[in-house]
PDB file of C-alpha atoms in Angstrom:
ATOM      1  CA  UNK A   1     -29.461   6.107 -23.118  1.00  0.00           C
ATOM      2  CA  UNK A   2     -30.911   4.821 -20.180  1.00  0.00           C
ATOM      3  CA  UNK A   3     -33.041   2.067 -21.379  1.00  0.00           C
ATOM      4  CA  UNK A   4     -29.902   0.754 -23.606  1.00  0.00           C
ATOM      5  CA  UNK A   5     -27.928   0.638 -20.519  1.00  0.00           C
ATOM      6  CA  UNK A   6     -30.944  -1.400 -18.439  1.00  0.00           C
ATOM      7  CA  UNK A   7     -31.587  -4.109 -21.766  1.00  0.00           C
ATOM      8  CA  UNK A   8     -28.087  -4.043 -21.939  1.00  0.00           C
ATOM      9  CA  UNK A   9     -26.892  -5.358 -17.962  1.00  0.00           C
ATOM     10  CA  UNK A  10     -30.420  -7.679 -18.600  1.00  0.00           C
ATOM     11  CA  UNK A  11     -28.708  -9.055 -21.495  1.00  0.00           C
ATOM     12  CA  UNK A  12     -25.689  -9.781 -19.518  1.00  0.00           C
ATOM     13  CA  UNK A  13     -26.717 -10.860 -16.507  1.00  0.00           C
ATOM     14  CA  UNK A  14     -28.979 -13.649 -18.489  1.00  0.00           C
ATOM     15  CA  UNK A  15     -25.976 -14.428 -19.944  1.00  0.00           C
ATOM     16  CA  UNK A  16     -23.941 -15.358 -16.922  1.00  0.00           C
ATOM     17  CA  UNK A  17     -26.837 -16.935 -15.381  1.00  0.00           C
ATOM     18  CA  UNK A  18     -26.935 -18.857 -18.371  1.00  0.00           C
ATOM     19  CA  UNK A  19     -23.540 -19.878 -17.598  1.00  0.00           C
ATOM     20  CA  UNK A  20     -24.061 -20.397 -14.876  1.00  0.00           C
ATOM     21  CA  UNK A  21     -26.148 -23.324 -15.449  1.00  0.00           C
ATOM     22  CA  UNK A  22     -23.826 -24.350 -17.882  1.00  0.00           C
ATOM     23  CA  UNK A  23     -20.930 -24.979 -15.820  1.00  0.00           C
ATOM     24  CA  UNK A  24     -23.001 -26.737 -13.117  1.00  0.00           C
ATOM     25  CA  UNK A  25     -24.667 -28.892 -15.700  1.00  0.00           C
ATOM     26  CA  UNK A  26     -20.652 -29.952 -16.832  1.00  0.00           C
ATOM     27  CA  UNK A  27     -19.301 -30.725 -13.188  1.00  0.00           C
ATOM     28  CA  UNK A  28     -21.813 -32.659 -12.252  1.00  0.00           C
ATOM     29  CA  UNK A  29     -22.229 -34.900 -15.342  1.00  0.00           C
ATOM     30  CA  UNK A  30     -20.791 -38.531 -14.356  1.00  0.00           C
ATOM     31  CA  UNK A  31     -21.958 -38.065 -10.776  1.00  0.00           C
ATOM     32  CA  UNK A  32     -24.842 -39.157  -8.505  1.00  0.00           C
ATOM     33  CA  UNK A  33     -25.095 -36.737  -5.464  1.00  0.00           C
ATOM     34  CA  UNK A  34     -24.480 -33.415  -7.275  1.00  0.00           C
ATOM     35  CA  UNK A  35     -26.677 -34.313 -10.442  1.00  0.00           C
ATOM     36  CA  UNK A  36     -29.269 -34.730  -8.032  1.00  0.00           C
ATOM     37  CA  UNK A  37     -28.468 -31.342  -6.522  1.00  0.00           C
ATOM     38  CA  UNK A  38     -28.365 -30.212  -9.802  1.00  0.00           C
ATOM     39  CA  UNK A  39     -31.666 -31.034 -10.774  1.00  0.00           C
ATOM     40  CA  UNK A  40     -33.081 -29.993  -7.612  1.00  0.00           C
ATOM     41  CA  UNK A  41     -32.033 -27.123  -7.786  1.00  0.00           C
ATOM     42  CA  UNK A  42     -32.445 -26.330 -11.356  1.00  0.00           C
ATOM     43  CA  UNK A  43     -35.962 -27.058 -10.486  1.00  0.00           C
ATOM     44  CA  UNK A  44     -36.786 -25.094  -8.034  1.00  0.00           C
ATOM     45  CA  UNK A  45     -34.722 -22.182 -10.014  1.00  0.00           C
ATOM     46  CA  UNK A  46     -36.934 -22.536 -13.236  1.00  0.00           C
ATOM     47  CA  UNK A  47     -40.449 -21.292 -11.784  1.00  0.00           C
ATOM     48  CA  UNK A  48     -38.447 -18.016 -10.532  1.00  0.00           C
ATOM     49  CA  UNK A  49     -37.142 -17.788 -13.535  1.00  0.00           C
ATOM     50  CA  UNK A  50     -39.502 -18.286 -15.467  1.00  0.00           C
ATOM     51  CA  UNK A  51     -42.375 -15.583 -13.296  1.00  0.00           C
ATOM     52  CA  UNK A  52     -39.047 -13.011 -13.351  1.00  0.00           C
ATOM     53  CA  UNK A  53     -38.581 -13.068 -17.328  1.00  0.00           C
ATOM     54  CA  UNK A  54     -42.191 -13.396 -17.875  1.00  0.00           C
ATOM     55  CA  UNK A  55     -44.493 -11.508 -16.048  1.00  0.00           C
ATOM     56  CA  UNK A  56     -42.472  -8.994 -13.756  1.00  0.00           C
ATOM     57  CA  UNK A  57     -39.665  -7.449 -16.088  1.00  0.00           C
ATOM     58  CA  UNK A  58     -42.722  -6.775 -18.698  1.00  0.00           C
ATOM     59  CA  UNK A  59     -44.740  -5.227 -16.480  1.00  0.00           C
ATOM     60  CA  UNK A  60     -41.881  -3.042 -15.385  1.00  0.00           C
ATOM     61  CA  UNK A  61     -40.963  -2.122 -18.548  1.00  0.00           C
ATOM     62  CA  UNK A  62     -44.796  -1.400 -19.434  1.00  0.00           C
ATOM     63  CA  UNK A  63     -45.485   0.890 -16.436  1.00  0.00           C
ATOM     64  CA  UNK A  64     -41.726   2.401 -15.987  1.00  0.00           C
ATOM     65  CA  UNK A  65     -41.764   5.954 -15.369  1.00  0.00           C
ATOM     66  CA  UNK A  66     -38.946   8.358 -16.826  1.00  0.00           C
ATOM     67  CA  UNK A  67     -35.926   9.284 -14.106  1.00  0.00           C
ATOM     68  CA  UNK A  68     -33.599  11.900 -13.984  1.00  0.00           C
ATOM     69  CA  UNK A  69     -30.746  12.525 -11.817  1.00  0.00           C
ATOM     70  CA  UNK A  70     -31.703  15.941 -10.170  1.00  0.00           C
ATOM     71  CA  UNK A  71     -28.765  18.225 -10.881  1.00  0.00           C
ATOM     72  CA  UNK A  72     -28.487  21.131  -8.489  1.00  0.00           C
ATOM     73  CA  UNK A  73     -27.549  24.652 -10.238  1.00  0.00           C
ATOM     74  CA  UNK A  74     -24.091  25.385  -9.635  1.00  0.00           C
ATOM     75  CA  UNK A  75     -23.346  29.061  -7.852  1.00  0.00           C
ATOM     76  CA  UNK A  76     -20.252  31.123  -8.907  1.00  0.00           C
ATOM     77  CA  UNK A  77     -16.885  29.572  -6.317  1.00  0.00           C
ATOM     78  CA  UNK A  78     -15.467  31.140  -4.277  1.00  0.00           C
ATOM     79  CA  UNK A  79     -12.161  32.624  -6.783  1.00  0.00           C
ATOM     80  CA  UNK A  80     -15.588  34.207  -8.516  1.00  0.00           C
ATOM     81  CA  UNK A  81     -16.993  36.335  -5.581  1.00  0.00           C
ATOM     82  CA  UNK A  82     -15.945  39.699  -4.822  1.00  0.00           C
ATOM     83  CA  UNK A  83     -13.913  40.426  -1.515  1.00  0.00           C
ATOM     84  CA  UNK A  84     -17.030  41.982   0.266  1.00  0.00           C
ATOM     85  CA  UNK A  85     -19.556  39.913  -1.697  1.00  0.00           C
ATOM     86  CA  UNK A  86     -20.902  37.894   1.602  1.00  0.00           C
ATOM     87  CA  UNK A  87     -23.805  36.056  -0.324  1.00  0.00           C
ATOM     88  CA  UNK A  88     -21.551  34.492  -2.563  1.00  0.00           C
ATOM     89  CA  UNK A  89     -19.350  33.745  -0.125  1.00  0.00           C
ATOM     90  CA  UNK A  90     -21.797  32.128   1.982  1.00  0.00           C
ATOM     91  CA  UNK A  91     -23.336  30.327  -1.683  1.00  0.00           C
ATOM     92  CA  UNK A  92     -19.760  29.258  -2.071  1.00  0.00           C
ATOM     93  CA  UNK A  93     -19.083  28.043   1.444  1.00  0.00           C
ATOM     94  CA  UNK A  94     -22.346  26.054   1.350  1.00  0.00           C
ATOM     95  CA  UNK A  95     -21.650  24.615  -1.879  1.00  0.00           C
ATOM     96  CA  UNK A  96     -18.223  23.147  -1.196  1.00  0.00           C
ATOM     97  CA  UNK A  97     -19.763  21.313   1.911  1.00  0.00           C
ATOM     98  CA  UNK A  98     -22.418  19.431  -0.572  1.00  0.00           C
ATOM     99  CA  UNK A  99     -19.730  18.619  -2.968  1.00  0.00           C
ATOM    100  CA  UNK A 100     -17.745  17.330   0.587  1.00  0.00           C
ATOM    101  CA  UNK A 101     -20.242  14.807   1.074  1.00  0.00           C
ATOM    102  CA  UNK A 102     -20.639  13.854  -2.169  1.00  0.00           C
ATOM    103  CA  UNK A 103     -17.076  13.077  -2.628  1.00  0.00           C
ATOM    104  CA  UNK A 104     -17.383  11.292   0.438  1.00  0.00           C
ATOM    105  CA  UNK A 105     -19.969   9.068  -0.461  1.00  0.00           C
ATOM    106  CA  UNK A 106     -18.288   8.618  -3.767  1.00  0.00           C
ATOM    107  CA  UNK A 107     -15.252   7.326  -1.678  1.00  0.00           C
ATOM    108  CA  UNK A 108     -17.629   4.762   0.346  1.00  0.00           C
ATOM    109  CA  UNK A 109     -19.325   3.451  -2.872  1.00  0.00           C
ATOM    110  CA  UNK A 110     -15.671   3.104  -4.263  1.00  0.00           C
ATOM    111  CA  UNK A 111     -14.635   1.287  -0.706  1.00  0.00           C
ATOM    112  CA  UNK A 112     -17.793  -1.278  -1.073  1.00  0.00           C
ATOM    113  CA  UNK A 113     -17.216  -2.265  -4.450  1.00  0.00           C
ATOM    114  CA  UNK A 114     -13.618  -2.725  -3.385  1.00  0.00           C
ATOM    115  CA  UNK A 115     -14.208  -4.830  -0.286  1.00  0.00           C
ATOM    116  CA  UNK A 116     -17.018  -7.206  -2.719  1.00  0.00           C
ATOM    117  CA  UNK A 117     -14.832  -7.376  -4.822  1.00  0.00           C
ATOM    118  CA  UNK A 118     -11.762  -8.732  -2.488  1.00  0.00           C
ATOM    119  CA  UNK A 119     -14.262 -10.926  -0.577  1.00  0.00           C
ATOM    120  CA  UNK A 120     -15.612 -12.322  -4.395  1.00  0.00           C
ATOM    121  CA  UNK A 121     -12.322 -13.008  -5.721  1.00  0.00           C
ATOM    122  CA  UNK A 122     -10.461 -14.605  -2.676  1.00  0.00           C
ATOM    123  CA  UNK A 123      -7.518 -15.458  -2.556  1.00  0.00           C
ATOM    124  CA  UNK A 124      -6.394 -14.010  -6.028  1.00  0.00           C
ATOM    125  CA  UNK A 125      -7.148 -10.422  -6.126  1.00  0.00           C
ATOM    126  CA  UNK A 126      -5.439  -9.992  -9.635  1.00  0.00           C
ATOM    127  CA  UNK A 127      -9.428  -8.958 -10.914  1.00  0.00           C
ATOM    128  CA  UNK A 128      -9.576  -6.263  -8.690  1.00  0.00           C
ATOM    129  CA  UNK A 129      -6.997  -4.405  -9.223  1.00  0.00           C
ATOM    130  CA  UNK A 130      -8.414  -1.943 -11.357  1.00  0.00           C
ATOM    131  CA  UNK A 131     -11.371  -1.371  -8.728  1.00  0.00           C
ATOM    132  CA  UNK A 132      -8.620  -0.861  -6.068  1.00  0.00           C
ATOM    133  CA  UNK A 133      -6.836   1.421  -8.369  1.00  0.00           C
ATOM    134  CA  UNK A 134      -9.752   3.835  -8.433  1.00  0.00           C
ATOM    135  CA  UNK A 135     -10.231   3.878  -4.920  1.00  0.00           C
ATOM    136  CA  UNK A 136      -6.759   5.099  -4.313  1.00  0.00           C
ATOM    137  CA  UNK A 137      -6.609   7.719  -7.052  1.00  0.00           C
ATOM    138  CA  UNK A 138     -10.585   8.613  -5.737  1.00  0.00           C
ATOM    139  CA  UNK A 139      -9.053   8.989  -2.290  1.00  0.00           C
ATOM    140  CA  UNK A 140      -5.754  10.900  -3.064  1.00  0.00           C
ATOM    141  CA  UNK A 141      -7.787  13.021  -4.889  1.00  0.00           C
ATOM    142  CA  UNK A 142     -10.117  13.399  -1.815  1.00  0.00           C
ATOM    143  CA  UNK A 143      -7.161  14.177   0.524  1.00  0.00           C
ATOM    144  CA  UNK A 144      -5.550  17.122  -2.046  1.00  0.00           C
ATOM    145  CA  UNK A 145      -9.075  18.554  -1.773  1.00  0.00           C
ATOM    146  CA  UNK A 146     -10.017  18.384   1.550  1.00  0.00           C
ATOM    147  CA  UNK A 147      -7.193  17.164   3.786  1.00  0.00           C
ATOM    148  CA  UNK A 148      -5.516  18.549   6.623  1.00  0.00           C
ATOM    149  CA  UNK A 149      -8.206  21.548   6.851  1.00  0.00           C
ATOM    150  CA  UNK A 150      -9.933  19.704   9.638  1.00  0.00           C
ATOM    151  CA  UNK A 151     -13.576  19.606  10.801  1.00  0.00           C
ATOM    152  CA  UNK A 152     -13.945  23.684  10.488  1.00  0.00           C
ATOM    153  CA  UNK A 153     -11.998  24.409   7.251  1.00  0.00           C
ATOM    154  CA  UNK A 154     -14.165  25.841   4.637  1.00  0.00           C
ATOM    155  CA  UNK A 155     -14.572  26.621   1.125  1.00  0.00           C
ATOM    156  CA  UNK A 156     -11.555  29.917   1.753  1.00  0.00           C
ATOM    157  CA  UNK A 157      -9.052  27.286   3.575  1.00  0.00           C
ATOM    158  CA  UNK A 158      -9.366  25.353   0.458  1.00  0.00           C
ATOM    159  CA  UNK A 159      -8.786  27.837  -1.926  1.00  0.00           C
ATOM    160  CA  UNK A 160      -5.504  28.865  -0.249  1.00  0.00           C
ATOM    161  CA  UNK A 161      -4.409  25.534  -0.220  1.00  0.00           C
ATOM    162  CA  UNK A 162      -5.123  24.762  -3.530  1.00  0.00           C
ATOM    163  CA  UNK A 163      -3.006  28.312  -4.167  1.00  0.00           C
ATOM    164  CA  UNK A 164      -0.350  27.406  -2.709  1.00  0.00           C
ATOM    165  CA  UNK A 165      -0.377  23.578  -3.902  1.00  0.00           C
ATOM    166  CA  UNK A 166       0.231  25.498  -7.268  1.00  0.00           C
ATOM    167  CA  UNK A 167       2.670  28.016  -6.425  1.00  0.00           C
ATOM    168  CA  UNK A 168       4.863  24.458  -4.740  1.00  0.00           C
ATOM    169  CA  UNK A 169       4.398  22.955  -8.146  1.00  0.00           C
ATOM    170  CA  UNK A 170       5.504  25.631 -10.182  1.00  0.00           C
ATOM    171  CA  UNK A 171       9.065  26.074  -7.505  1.00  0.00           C
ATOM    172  CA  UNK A 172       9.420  22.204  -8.402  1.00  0.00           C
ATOM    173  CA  UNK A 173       8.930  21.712 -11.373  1.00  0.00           C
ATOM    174  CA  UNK A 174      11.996  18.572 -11.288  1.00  0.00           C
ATOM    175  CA  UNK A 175       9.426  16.842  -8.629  1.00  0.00           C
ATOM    176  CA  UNK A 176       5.929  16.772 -10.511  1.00  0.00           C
ATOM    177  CA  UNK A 177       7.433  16.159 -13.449  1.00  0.00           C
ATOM    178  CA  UNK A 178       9.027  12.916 -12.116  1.00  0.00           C
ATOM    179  CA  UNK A 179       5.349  12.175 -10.889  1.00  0.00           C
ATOM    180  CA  UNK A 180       3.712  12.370 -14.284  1.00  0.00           C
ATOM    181  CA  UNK A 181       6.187   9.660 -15.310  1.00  0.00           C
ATOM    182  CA  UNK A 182       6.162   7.724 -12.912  1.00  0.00           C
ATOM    183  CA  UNK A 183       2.118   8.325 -12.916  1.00  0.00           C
ATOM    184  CA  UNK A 184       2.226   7.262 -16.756  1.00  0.00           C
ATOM    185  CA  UNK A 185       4.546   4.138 -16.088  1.00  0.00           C
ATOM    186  CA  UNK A 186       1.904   3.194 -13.588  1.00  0.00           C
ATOM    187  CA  UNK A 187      -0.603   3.764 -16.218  1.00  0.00           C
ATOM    188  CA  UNK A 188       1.030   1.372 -18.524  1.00  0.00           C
ATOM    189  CA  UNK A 189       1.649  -1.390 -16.653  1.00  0.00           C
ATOM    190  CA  UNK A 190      -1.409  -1.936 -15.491  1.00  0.00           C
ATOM    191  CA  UNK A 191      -3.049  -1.551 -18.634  1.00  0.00           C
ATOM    192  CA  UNK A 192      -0.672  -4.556 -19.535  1.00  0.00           C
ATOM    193  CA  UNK A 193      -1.863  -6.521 -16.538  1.00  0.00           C
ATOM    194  CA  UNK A 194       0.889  -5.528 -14.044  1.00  0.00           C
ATOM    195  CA  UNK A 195      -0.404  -3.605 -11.192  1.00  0.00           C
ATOM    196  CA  UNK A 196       1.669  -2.401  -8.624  1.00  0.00           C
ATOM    197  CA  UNK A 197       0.458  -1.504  -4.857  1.00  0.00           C
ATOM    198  CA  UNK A 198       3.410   0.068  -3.903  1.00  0.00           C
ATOM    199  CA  UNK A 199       2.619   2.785  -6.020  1.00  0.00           C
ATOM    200  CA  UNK A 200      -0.056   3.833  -3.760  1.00  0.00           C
ATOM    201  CA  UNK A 201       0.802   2.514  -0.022  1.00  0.00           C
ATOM    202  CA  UNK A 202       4.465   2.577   0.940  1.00  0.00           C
ATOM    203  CA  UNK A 203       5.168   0.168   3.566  1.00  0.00           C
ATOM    204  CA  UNK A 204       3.178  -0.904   6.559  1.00  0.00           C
ATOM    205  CA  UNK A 205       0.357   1.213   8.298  1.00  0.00           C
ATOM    206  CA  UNK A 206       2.616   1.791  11.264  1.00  0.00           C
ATOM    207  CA  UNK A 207       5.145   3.151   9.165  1.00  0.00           C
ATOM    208  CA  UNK A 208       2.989   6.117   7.380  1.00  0.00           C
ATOM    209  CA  UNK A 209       3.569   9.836   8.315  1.00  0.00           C
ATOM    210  CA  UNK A 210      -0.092  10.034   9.101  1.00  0.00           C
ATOM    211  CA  UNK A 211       0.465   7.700  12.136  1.00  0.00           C
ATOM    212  CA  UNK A 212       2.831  10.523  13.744  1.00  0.00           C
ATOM    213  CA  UNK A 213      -0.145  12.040  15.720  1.00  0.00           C
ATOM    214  CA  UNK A 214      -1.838  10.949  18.706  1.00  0.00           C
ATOM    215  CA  UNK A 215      -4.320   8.011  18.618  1.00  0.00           C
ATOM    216  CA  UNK A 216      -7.048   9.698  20.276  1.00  0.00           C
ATOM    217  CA  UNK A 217      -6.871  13.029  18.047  1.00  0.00           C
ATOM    218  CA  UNK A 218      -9.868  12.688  15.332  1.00  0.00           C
ATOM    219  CA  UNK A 219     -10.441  15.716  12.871  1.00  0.00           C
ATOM    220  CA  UNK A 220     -12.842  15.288   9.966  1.00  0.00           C
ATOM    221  CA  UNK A 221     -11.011  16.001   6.678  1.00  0.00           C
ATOM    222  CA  UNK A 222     -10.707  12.445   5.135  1.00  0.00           C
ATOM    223  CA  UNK A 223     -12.986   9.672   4.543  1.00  0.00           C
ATOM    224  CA  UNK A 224     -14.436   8.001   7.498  1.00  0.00           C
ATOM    225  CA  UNK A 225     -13.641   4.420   6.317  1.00  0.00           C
ATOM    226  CA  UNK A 226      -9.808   5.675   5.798  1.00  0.00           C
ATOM    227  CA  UNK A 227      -9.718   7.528   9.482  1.00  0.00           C
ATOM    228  CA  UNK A 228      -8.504  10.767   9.597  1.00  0.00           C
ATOM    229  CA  UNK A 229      -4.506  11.172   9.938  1.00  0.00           C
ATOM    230  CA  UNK A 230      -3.123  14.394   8.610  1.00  0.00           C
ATOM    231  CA  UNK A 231       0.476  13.735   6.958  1.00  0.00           C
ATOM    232  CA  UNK A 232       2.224  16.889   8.709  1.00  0.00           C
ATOM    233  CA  UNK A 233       0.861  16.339  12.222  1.00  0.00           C
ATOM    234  CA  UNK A 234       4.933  16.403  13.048  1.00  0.00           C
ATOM    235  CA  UNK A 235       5.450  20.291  11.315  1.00  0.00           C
ATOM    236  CA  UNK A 236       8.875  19.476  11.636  1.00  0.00           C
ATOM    237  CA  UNK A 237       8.899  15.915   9.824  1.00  0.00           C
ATOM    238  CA  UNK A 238      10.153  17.158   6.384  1.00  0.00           C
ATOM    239  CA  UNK A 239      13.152  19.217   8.420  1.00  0.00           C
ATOM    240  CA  UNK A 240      14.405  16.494  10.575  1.00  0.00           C
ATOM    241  CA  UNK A 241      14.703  14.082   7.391  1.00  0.00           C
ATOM    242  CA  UNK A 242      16.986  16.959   5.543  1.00  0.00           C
ATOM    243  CA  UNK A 243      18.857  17.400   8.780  1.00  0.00           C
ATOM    244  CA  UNK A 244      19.403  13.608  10.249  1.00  0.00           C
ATOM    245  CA  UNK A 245      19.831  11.087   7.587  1.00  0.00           C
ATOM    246  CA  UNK A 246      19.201   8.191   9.835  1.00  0.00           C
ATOM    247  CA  UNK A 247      16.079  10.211  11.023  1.00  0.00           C
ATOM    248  CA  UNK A 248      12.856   7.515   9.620  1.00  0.00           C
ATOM    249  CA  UNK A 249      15.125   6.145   7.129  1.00  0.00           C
ATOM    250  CA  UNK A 250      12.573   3.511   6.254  1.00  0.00           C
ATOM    251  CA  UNK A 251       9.585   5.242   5.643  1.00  0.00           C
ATOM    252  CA  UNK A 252       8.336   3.937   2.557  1.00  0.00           C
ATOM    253  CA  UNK A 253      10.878   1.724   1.721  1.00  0.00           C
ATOM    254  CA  UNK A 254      10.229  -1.364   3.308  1.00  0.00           C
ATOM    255  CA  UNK A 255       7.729  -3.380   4.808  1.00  0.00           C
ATOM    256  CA  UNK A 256       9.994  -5.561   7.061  1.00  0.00           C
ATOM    257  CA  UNK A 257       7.912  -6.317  10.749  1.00  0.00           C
ATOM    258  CA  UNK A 258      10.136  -5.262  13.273  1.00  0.00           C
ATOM    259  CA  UNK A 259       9.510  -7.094  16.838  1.00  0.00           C
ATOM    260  CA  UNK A 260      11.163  -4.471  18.532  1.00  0.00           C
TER     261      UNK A 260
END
């Protein structure tokens, strides 16, 4: 599986070089200055080329060596450990920190390929919006797993959250299902092409509940390239908006700058 998957990104990265070439032999047909550039560099390209397709992929592929991913064995979690069963407890607690950081540096692979892909494509990022659509579901995902426990929450803090992230979804059962349309209307329009933003970021980043803490509080329960902003740093947030109407009346609604 893993040689089909090398020939084949070979196969299509001599492709697009291939266009490459193409498309800078059609511009600069008619023209003095970039058909010399052309040639130049065409020339100095085709020795490269030429060594890389001829002497250095062979040998690679002669003297390649068989790789495998190195899978850890997974230990029962923590809902599978008895109440006075400290090894698996501690096997548990151990094992949700590794799959911490390698969430994490899911998340930053996700970011990078995100920020090439902005910097590629500028000004029109219409092509990435399926890359940016990952890293936002990657990173919600991220947060329901691991935010708001802070830097010393463990593998038991998430397991009660997760509880009682379940028990809130079966009291409102109105709400999430609302979400899963609105998830699969999301879904469908940007399989046809239409992708909306807004879905994912409401507003301005001054105007997000995870602002409403102080600026020199840090825990570490998100991403480090998102910054770590818990959305009920104000505990009483959710009760002032039922109680005062006018209370943050914007948030999420709008992205209108306001001077003062």
């Amino acid at each position: 599986m893993g040689d089909e998957v090398r020939r084949d990104w070979w196969k299509k990265e001599k492709e697009e070089w291939e266009a490459y070439w193409k498309v800078r032999d059609l511009d600069s047909r008619g023209t003095i200055f970039p058909r010399m550039k052309y040639y130049v560099h065409k020339w100095w390209d085709a020795p490269s080329t030429w060594f890389r397709e001829r002497v250095v992929e062979p040998l690679h592929e002669k003297n390649r060596l068989p790789y495998y991913h190195f899978k850890y064995a997974r230990v029962p979690e923590i809902d599978q450990c008895g109440v006075n069963d400290f090894g698996c407890i501690h096997e548990a607690r151990e094992q949700f920190r590794k799959d911490k950081f390698v969430d994490g540096y899911i998340l930053q692979i996700l970011k990078m390929r995100y920020d090439r892909c902005m910097v590629y494509n500028f000004p029109n990022p219409a092509p990435c919006a399926q890359t940016v659509e990952d890293l936002e579901e990657a990173d919600l995902n991220f947060f329901i797993k691991y935010g708001e426990l802070g830097s010393e929450g463990d593998v038991k803090d998430a397991y009660m959250k997760q509880k009682h992230r379940l028990i809130w979804e079966r009291r409102n059962p109105e709400i999430m299902e609302e979400r899963a349309q609105k998830y699969a209307e999301h879904k469908e329009q940007l399989k046809n092409g239409q992708f909306d933003h807004s879905f994912w970021k409401k507003g301005l980043f001054y105007m997000d509940k995870k602002n409403y803490e102080a600026p020199y509080e840090f825990h570490l329960q998100k991403a480090l390239f998102e910054g770590d902003k818990p959305l009920s740093k104000d505990w009483e947030y959710y009760k002032k908006v039922s109680e005062d109407p006018e209370f943050d009346k914007e948030q999420g609604k709008t992205s209108n700058v306001r001077m003062w």
